[in-house]
GROMACS .gro file of C-alpha atoms in nm:
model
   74
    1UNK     CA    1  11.315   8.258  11.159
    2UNK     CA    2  11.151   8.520  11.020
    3UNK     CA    3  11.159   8.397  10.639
    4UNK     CA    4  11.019   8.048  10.784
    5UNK     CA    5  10.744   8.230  10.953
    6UNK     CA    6  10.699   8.410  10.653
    7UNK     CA    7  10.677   8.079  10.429
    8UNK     CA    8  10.374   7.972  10.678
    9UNK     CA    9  10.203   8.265  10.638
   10UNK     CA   10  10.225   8.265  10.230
   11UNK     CA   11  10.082   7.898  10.284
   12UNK     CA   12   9.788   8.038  10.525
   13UNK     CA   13   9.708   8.365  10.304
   14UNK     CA   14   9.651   8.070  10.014
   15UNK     CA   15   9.412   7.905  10.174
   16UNK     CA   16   9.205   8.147  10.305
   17UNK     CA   17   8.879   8.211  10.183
   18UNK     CA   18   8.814   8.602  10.027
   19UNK     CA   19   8.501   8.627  10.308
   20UNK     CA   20   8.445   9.069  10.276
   21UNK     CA   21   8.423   9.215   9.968
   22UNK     CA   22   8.483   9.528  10.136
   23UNK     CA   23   8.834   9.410  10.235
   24UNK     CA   24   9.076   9.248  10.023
   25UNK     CA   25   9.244   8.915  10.206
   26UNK     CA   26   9.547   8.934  10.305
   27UNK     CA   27   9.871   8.897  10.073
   28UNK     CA   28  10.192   8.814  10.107
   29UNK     CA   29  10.362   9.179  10.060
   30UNK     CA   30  10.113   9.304  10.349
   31UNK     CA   31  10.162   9.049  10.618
   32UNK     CA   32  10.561   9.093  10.516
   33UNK     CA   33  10.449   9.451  10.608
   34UNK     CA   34  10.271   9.406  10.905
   35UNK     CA   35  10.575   9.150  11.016
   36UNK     CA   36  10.825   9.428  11.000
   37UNK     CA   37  10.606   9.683  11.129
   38UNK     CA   38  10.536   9.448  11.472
   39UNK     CA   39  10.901   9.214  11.490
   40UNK     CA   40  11.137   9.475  11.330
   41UNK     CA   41  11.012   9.852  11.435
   42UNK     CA   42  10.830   9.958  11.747
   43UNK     CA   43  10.854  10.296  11.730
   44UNK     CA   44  10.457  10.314  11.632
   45UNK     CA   45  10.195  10.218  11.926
   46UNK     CA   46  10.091   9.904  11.854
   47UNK     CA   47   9.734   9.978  11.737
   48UNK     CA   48   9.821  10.184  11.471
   49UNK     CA   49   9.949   9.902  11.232
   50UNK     CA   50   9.598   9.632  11.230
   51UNK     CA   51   9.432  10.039  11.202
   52UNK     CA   52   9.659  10.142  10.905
   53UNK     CA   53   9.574   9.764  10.761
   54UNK     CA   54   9.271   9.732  10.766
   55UNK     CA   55   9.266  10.116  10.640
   56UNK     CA   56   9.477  10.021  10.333
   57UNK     CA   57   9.343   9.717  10.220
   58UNK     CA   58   8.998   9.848  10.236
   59UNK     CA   59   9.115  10.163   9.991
   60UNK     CA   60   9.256   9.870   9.797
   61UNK     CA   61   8.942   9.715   9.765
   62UNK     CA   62   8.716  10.026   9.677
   63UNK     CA   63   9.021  10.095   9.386
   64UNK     CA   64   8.977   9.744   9.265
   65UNK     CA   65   8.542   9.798   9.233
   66UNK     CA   66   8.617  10.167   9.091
   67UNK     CA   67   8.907   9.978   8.805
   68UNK     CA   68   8.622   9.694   8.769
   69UNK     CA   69   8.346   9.884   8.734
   70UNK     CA   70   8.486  10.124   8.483
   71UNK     CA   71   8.616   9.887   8.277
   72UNK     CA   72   8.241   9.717   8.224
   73UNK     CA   73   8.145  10.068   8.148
   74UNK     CA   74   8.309  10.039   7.805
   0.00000   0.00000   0.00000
């Protein structure tokens, strides 16, 4: 069940647009993530995963302008 749910979710993350530069969309490794972290564990309250997210893609995404940026510097 899981791994089908999974398969749906690869096809949505595909089609869906990158809106926020300041967030990076959604991949497959973290909604995998934030599928364990809601089906498979509880013993975090429940807003601390979207929080830790949203948190961690957006670090993503100021790495990826900091890697971009430098490398147009040379």
């Amino acid at each position: 069940m899981i791994a089908a749910a999974l398969a749906v979710l690869t096809i949505l993350v595909a089609q869906q647009p990158d809106v926020d530069p300041e967030i990076i969309a959604l991949t497959v490794a973290e909604i995998r993530r934030l599928l364990n972290a809601f089906v498979l564990a509880v013993t975090l309250p429940p807003t601390h995963t979207p929080h830790w997210s949203i948190w961690r893609r957006t670090s993503q995404a100021r790495a990826r302008r900091t890697h971009y940026q430098r490398r147009q510097a040379k």
